[in-house]
PDB file of N, CA and C in Angstrom:
ATOM      1  N   MET A   1     -46.123 -22.605  42.979  1.00 78.00           N
ATOM      2  CA  MET A   1     -45.442 -23.076  41.786  1.00 78.00           C
ATOM      3  C   MET A   1     -44.624 -24.319  42.149  1.00 78.00           C
ATOM      4  N   SER A   2     -44.903 -25.386  41.468  1.00 87.00           N
ATOM      5  CA  SER A   2     -44.100 -26.581  41.681  1.00 87.00           C
ATOM      6  C   SER A   2     -43.112 -26.728  40.530  1.00 87.00           C
ATOM      7  N   CYS A   3     -42.067 -27.456  40.779  1.00 92.00           N
ATOM      8  CA  CYS A   3     -41.015 -27.665  39.782  1.00 92.00           C
ATOM      9  C   CYS A   3     -41.581 -28.414  38.578  1.00 92.00           C
ATOM     10  N   ASN A   4     -41.342 -27.909  37.379  1.00 94.00           N
ATOM     11  CA  ASN A   4     -41.706 -28.648  36.179  1.00 94.00           C
ATOM     12  C   ASN A   4     -40.578 -28.633  35.144  1.00 94.00           C
ATOM     13  N   VAL A   5     -39.401 -28.159  35.527  1.00 94.00           N
ATOM     14  CA  VAL A   5     -38.227 -28.142  34.650  1.00 94.00           C
ATOM     15  C   VAL A   5     -37.155 -29.014  35.298  1.00 94.00           C
ATOM     16  N   GLY A   6     -36.773 -30.095  34.624  1.00 94.00           N
ATOM     17  CA  GLY A   6     -35.809 -31.052  35.164  1.00 94.00           C
ATOM     18  C   GLY A   6     -34.362 -30.635  34.968  1.00 94.00           C
ATOM     19  N   GLY A   7     -33.448 -31.530  35.373  1.00 93.00           N
ATOM     20  CA  GLY A   7     -32.018 -31.239  35.394  1.00 93.00           C
ATOM     21  C   GLY A   7     -31.404 -30.883  34.056  1.00 93.00           C
ATOM     22  N   VAL A   8     -31.537 -31.773  33.064  1.00 96.00           N
ATOM     23  CA  VAL A   8     -30.944 -31.512  31.747  1.00 96.00           C
ATOM     24  C   VAL A   8     -31.618 -30.317  31.096  1.00 96.00           C
ATOM     25  N   ASP A   9     -32.935 -30.272  31.181  1.00 96.00           N
ATOM     26  CA  ASP A   9     -33.701 -29.155  30.635  1.00 96.00           C
ATOM     27  C   ASP A   9     -33.250 -27.843  31.273  1.00 96.00           C
ATOM     28  N   ARG A  10     -33.023 -27.871  32.577  1.00 96.00           N
ATOM     29  CA  ARG A  10     -32.596 -26.680  33.312  1.00 96.00           C
ATOM     30  C   ARG A  10     -31.239 -26.188  32.818  1.00 96.00           C
ATOM     31  N   VAL A  11     -30.287 -27.099  32.683  1.00 97.00           N
ATOM     32  CA  VAL A  11     -28.946 -26.719  32.224  1.00 97.00           C
ATOM     33  C   VAL A  11     -29.013 -26.150  30.805  1.00 97.00           C
ATOM     34  N   LEU A  12     -29.776 -26.793  29.936  1.00 97.00           N
ATOM     35  CA  LEU A  12     -29.905 -26.296  28.560  1.00 97.00           C
ATOM     36  C   LEU A  12     -30.534 -24.911  28.516  1.00 97.00           C
ATOM     37  N   ARG A  13     -31.532 -24.678  29.343  1.00 97.00           N
ATOM     38  CA  ARG A  13     -32.169 -23.355  29.384  1.00 97.00           C
ATOM     39  C   ARG A  13     -31.197 -22.277  29.864  1.00 97.00           C
ATOM     40  N   ILE A  14     -30.438 -22.586  30.901  1.00 98.00           N
ATOM     41  CA  ILE A  14     -29.487 -21.603  31.436  1.00 98.00           C
ATOM     42  C   ILE A  14     -28.399 -21.302  30.415  1.00 98.00           C
ATOM     43  N   VAL A  15     -27.849 -22.330  29.780  1.00 98.00           N
ATOM     44  CA  VAL A  15     -26.808 -22.131  28.765  1.00 98.00           C
ATOM     45  C   VAL A  15     -27.358 -21.348  27.578  1.00 98.00           C
ATOM     46  N   ALA A  16     -28.547 -21.719  27.107  1.00 98.00           N
ATOM     47  CA  ALA A  16     -29.148 -21.006  25.972  1.00 98.00           C
ATOM     48  C   ALA A  16     -29.440 -19.548  26.333  1.00 98.00           C
ATOM     49  N   GLY A  17     -29.959 -19.320  27.527  1.00 97.00           N
ATOM     50  CA  GLY A  17     -30.246 -17.950  27.959  1.00 97.00           C
ATOM     51  C   GLY A  17     -28.997 -17.096  28.016  1.00 97.00           C
ATOM     52  N   LEU A  18     -27.924 -17.660  28.574  1.00 97.00           N
ATOM     53  CA  LEU A  18     -26.663 -16.917  28.629  1.00 97.00           C
ATOM     54  C   LEU A  18     -26.095 -16.668  27.225  1.00 97.00           C
ATOM     55  N   ALA A  19     -26.226 -17.646  26.344  1.00 96.00           N
ATOM     56  CA  ALA A  19     -25.732 -17.485  24.977  1.00 96.00           C
ATOM     57  C   ALA A  19     -26.503 -16.396  24.232  1.00 96.00           C
ATOM     58  N   ILE A  20     -27.817 -16.379  24.403  1.00 96.00           N
ATOM     59  CA  ILE A  20     -28.627 -15.350  23.734  1.00 96.00           C
ATOM     60  C   ILE A  20     -28.326 -13.974  24.305  1.00 96.00           C
ATOM     61  N   LEU A  21     -28.180 -13.887  25.620  1.00 96.00           N
ATOM     62  CA  LEU A  21     -27.810 -12.604  26.232  1.00 96.00           C
ATOM     63  C   LEU A  21     -26.441 -12.145  25.740  1.00 96.00           C
ATOM     64  N   GLY A  22     -25.500 -13.086  25.639  1.00 95.00           N
ATOM     65  CA  GLY A  22     -24.170 -12.749  25.136  1.00 95.00           C
ATOM     66  C   GLY A  22     -24.202 -12.271  23.700  1.00 95.00           C
ATOM     67  N   ALA A  23     -25.022 -12.934  22.877  1.00 94.00           N
ATOM     68  CA  ALA A  23     -25.158 -12.514  21.480  1.00 94.00           C
ATOM     69  C   ALA A  23     -25.793 -11.133  21.390  1.00 94.00           C
ATOM     70  N   GLY A  24     -26.648 -10.826  22.341  1.00 94.00           N
ATOM     71  CA  GLY A  24     -27.249  -9.491  22.352  1.00 94.00           C
ATOM     72  C   GLY A  24     -26.269  -8.434  22.795  1.00 94.00           C
ATOM     73  N   ALA A  25     -25.443  -8.770  23.768  1.00 93.00           N
ATOM     74  CA  ALA A  25     -24.498  -7.790  24.306  1.00 93.00           C
ATOM     75  C   ALA A  25     -23.295  -7.591  23.395  1.00 93.00           C
ATOM     76  N   PHE A  26     -22.798  -8.676  22.817  1.00 93.00           N
ATOM     77  CA  PHE A  26     -21.548  -8.594  22.059  1.00 93.00           C
ATOM     78  C   PHE A  26     -21.698  -8.961  20.591  1.00 93.00           C
ATOM     79  N   GLY A  27     -22.878  -9.304  20.168  1.00 89.00           N
ATOM     80  CA  GLY A  27     -23.064  -9.767  18.804  1.00 89.00           C
ATOM     81  C   GLY A  27     -24.142  -9.003  18.066  1.00 89.00           C
ATOM     82  N   PRO A  28     -24.724  -9.666  17.081  1.00 88.00           N
ATOM     83  CA  PRO A  28     -25.642  -8.997  16.164  1.00 88.00           C
ATOM     84  C   PRO A  28     -27.075  -8.816  16.675  1.00 88.00           C
ATOM     85  N   LEU A  29     -27.436  -9.392  17.805  1.00 87.00           N
ATOM     86  CA  LEU A  29     -28.837  -9.337  18.232  1.00 87.00           C
ATOM     87  C   LEU A  29     -29.260  -8.004  18.838  1.00 87.00           C
ATOM     88  N   GLY A  30     -28.342  -7.286  19.434  1.00 90.00           N
ATOM     89  CA  GLY A  30     -28.692  -6.007  20.063  1.00 90.00           C
ATOM     90  C   GLY A  30     -29.703  -6.203  21.173  1.00 90.00           C
ATOM     91  N   TRP A  31     -30.730  -5.349  21.205  1.00 92.00           N
ATOM     92  CA  TRP A  31     -31.750  -5.412  22.255  1.00 92.00           C
ATOM     93  C   TRP A  31     -32.555  -6.703  22.224  1.00 92.00           C
ATOM     94  N   TRP A  32     -32.613  -7.358  21.078  1.00 93.00           N
ATOM     95  CA  TRP A  32     -33.332  -8.626  20.975  1.00 93.00           C
ATOM     96  C   TRP A  32     -32.696  -9.691  21.867  1.00 93.00           C
ATOM     97  N   GLY A  33     -31.468  -9.497  22.246  1.00 94.00           N
ATOM     98  CA  GLY A  33     -30.784 -10.433  23.120  1.00 94.00           C
ATOM     99  C   GLY A  33     -31.408 -10.529  24.499  1.00 94.00           C
ATOM    100  N   LEU A  34     -32.198  -9.533  24.883  1.00 96.00           N
ATOM    101  CA  LEU A  34     -32.864  -9.576  26.184  1.00 96.00           C
ATOM    102  C   LEU A  34     -33.873 -10.717  26.281  1.00 96.00           C
ATOM    103  N   ILE A  35     -34.281 -11.271  25.152  1.00 97.00           N
ATOM    104  CA  ILE A  35     -35.192 -12.420  25.166  1.00 97.00           C
ATOM    105  C   ILE A  35     -34.520 -13.609  25.856  1.00 97.00           C
ATOM    106  N   GLY A  36     -33.201 -13.581  25.962  1.00 96.00           N
ATOM    107  CA  GLY A  36     -32.465 -14.626  26.666  1.00 96.00           C
ATOM    108  C   GLY A  36     -32.778 -14.675  28.150  1.00 96.00           C
ATOM    109  N   LEU A  37     -33.386 -13.613  28.683  1.00 97.00           N
ATOM    110  CA  LEU A  37     -33.783 -13.608  30.087  1.00 97.00           C
ATOM    111  C   LEU A  37     -34.881 -14.637  30.363  1.00 97.00           C
ATOM    112  N   VAL A  38     -35.698 -14.946  29.362  1.00 97.00           N
ATOM    113  CA  VAL A  38     -36.797 -15.900  29.561  1.00 97.00           C
ATOM    114  C   VAL A  38     -36.273 -17.306  29.845  1.00 97.00           C
ATOM    115  N   PRO A  39     -35.451 -17.905  28.956  1.00 97.00           N
ATOM    116  CA  PRO A  39     -34.957 -19.244  29.300  1.00 97.00           C
ATOM    117  C   PRO A  39     -34.049 -19.236  30.529  1.00 97.00           C
ATOM    118  N   LEU A  40     -33.309 -18.170  30.725  1.00 97.00           N
ATOM    119  CA  LEU A  40     -32.450 -18.082  31.906  1.00 97.00           C
ATOM    120  C   LEU A  40     -33.283 -18.103  33.186  1.00 97.00           C
ATOM    121  N   ALA A  41     -34.318 -17.296  33.233  1.00 97.00           N
ATOM    122  CA  ALA A  41     -35.174 -17.227  34.427  1.00 97.00           C
ATOM    123  C   ALA A  41     -35.908 -18.545  34.668  1.00 97.00           C
ATOM    124  N   THR A  42     -36.454 -19.151  33.612  1.00 97.00           N
ATOM    125  CA  THR A  42     -37.173 -20.409  33.802  1.00 97.00           C
ATOM    126  C   THR A  42     -36.232 -21.529  34.223  1.00 97.00           C
ATOM    127  N   GLY A  43     -34.979 -21.465  33.807  1.00 97.00           N
ATOM    128  CA  GLY A  43     -34.005 -22.458  34.244  1.00 97.00           C
ATOM    129  C   GLY A  43     -33.609 -22.267  35.691  1.00 97.00           C
ATOM    130  N   VAL A  44     -33.459 -21.029  36.101  1.00 96.00           N
ATOM    131  CA  VAL A  44     -33.040 -20.736  37.476  1.00 96.00           C
ATOM    132  C   VAL A  44     -34.153 -21.067  38.474  1.00 96.00           C
ATOM    133  N   ILE A  45     -35.389 -20.685  38.173  1.00 96.00           N
ATOM    134  CA  ILE A  45     -36.479 -20.929  39.120  1.00 96.00           C
ATOM    135  C   ILE A  45     -37.115 -22.308  38.942  1.00 96.00           C
ATOM    136  N   ARG A  46     -36.722 -23.043  37.908  1.00 95.00           N
ATOM    137  CA  ARG A  46     -37.189 -24.412  37.638  1.00 95.00           C
ATOM    138  C   ARG A  46     -38.696 -24.489  37.412  1.00 95.00           C
ATOM    139  N   PHE A  47     -39.272 -23.442  36.850  1.00 96.00           N
ATOM    140  CA  PHE A  47     -40.703 -23.410  36.562  1.00 96.00           C
ATOM    141  C   PHE A  47     -40.921 -22.731  35.220  1.00 96.00           C
ATOM    142  N   CYS A  48     -41.701 -23.374  34.353  1.00 96.00           N
ATOM    143  CA  CYS A  48     -42.013 -22.807  33.045  1.00 96.00           C
ATOM    144  C   CYS A  48     -43.534 -22.732  32.899  1.00 96.00           C
ATOM    145  N   PRO A  49     -44.098 -21.533  32.789  1.00 95.00           N
ATOM    146  CA  PRO A  49     -45.550 -21.408  32.646  1.00 95.00           C
ATOM    147  C   PRO A  49     -46.085 -22.115  31.399  1.00 95.00           C
ATOM    148  N   ALA A  50     -45.334 -22.123  30.322  1.00 95.00           N
ATOM    149  CA  ALA A  50     -45.780 -22.801  29.108  1.00 95.00           C
ATOM    150  C   ALA A  50     -45.892 -24.305  29.330  1.00 95.00           C
ATOM    151  N   TYR A  51     -44.975 -24.877  30.087  1.00 95.00           N
ATOM    152  CA  TYR A  51     -45.045 -26.302  30.418  1.00 95.00           C
ATOM    153  C   TYR A  51     -46.329 -26.611  31.184  1.00 95.00           C
ATOM    154  N   THR A  52     -46.737 -25.721  32.071  1.00 93.00           N
ATOM    155  CA  THR A  52     -47.969 -25.921  32.825  1.00 93.00           C
ATOM    156  C   THR A  52     -49.167 -25.954  31.881  1.00 93.00           C
ATOM    157  N   LEU A  53     -49.210 -25.022  30.952  1.00 95.00           N
ATOM    158  CA  LEU A  53     -50.322 -24.972  29.999  1.00 95.00           C
ATOM    159  C   LEU A  53     -50.365 -26.207  29.101  1.00 95.00           C
ATOM    160  N   LEU A  54     -49.191 -26.729  28.749  1.00 96.00           N
ATOM    161  CA  LEU A  54     -49.113 -27.885  27.851  1.00 96.00           C
ATOM    162  C   LEU A  54     -49.106 -29.219  28.587  1.00 96.00           C
ATOM    163  N   GLY A  55     -49.058 -29.177  29.910  1.00 94.00           N
ATOM    164  CA  GLY A  55     -49.045 -30.403  30.695  1.00 94.00           C
ATOM    165  C   GLY A  55     -47.733 -31.161  30.641  1.00 94.00           C
ATOM    166  N   ILE A  56     -46.638 -30.452  30.432  1.00 93.00           N
ATOM    167  CA  ILE A  56     -45.314 -31.067  30.337  1.00 93.00           C
ATOM    168  C   ILE A  56     -44.610 -30.935  31.676  1.00 93.00           C
ATOM    169  N   ARG A  57     -43.858 -31.970  32.028  1.00 93.00           N
ATOM    170  CA  ARG A  57     -43.081 -31.950  33.271  1.00 93.00           C
ATOM    171  C   ARG A  57     -41.809 -32.757  33.019  1.00 93.00           C
ATOM    172  N   THR A  58     -40.640 -32.105  33.094  1.00 93.00           N
ATOM    173  CA  THR A  58     -39.382 -32.802  32.841  1.00 93.00           C
ATOM    174  C   THR A  58     -38.601 -33.089  34.112  1.00 93.00           C
ATOM    175  N   CYS A  59     -39.114 -32.656  35.254  1.00 91.00           N
ATOM    176  CA  CYS A  59     -38.408 -32.966  36.514  1.00 91.00           C
ATOM    177  C   CYS A  59     -39.021 -34.213  37.143  1.00 91.00           C
ATOM    178  N   ALA A  60     -38.260 -34.810  38.046  1.00 86.00           N
ATOM    179  CA  ALA A  60     -38.719 -36.009  38.731  1.00 86.00           C
ATOM    180  C   ALA A  60     -39.915 -35.676  39.614  1.00 86.00           C
ATOM    181  N   ALA A  61     -40.743 -36.657  39.850  1.00 74.00           N
ATOM    182  CA  ALA A  61     -41.919 -36.444  40.698  1.00 74.00           C
ATOM    183  C   ALA A  61     -41.491 -36.110  42.119  1.00 74.00           C
ATOM    184  N   GLU A  62     -42.152 -35.147  42.711  1.00 65.00           N
ATOM    185  CA  GLU A  62     -41.840 -34.747  44.070  1.00 65.00           C
ATOM    186  C   GLU A  62     -42.478 -35.733  45.047  1.00 65.00           C
ATOM    187  N   THR A  63     -41.724 -36.124  46.054  1.00 58.00           N
ATOM    188  CA  THR A  63     -42.264 -37.023  47.069  1.00 58.00           C
ATOM    189  C   THR A  63     -42.808 -36.192  48.219  1.00 58.00           C
ATOM    190  N   PRO A  64     -43.940 -36.576  48.762  1.00 60.00           N
ATOM    191  CA  PRO A  64     -44.497 -35.790  49.872  1.00 60.00           C
ATOM    192  C   PRO A  64     -43.638 -35.900  51.125  1.00 60.00           C
ATOM    193  N   ALA A  65     -43.451 -34.804  51.798  1.00 57.00           N
ATOM    194  CA  ALA A  65     -42.647 -34.788  53.020  1.00 57.00           C
ATOM    195  C   ALA A  65     -43.467 -35.333  54.171  1.00 57.00           C
ATOM    196  N   GLY A  66     -42.804 -36.029  55.073  1.00 48.00           N
ATOM    197  CA  GLY A  66     -43.529 -36.448  56.245  1.00 48.00           C
ATOM    198  C   GLY A  66     -43.363 -37.847  56.497  1.00 48.00           C
TER     199      GLY A  66
END
């Protein structure tokens, strides 16, 4: 898995994931709030399977080591 989630995208995913989880825990979403784990996880690991399928890449190009 190579990185396909960039810096701003990553921060937005983590914030949105935490907000959805919070709304599930303390607000009206209830168990539906667990869907917040998806953007949170993709932000933390910097990889989004949907981006791969759609050919999207928001992170900078990786330079080869060596």
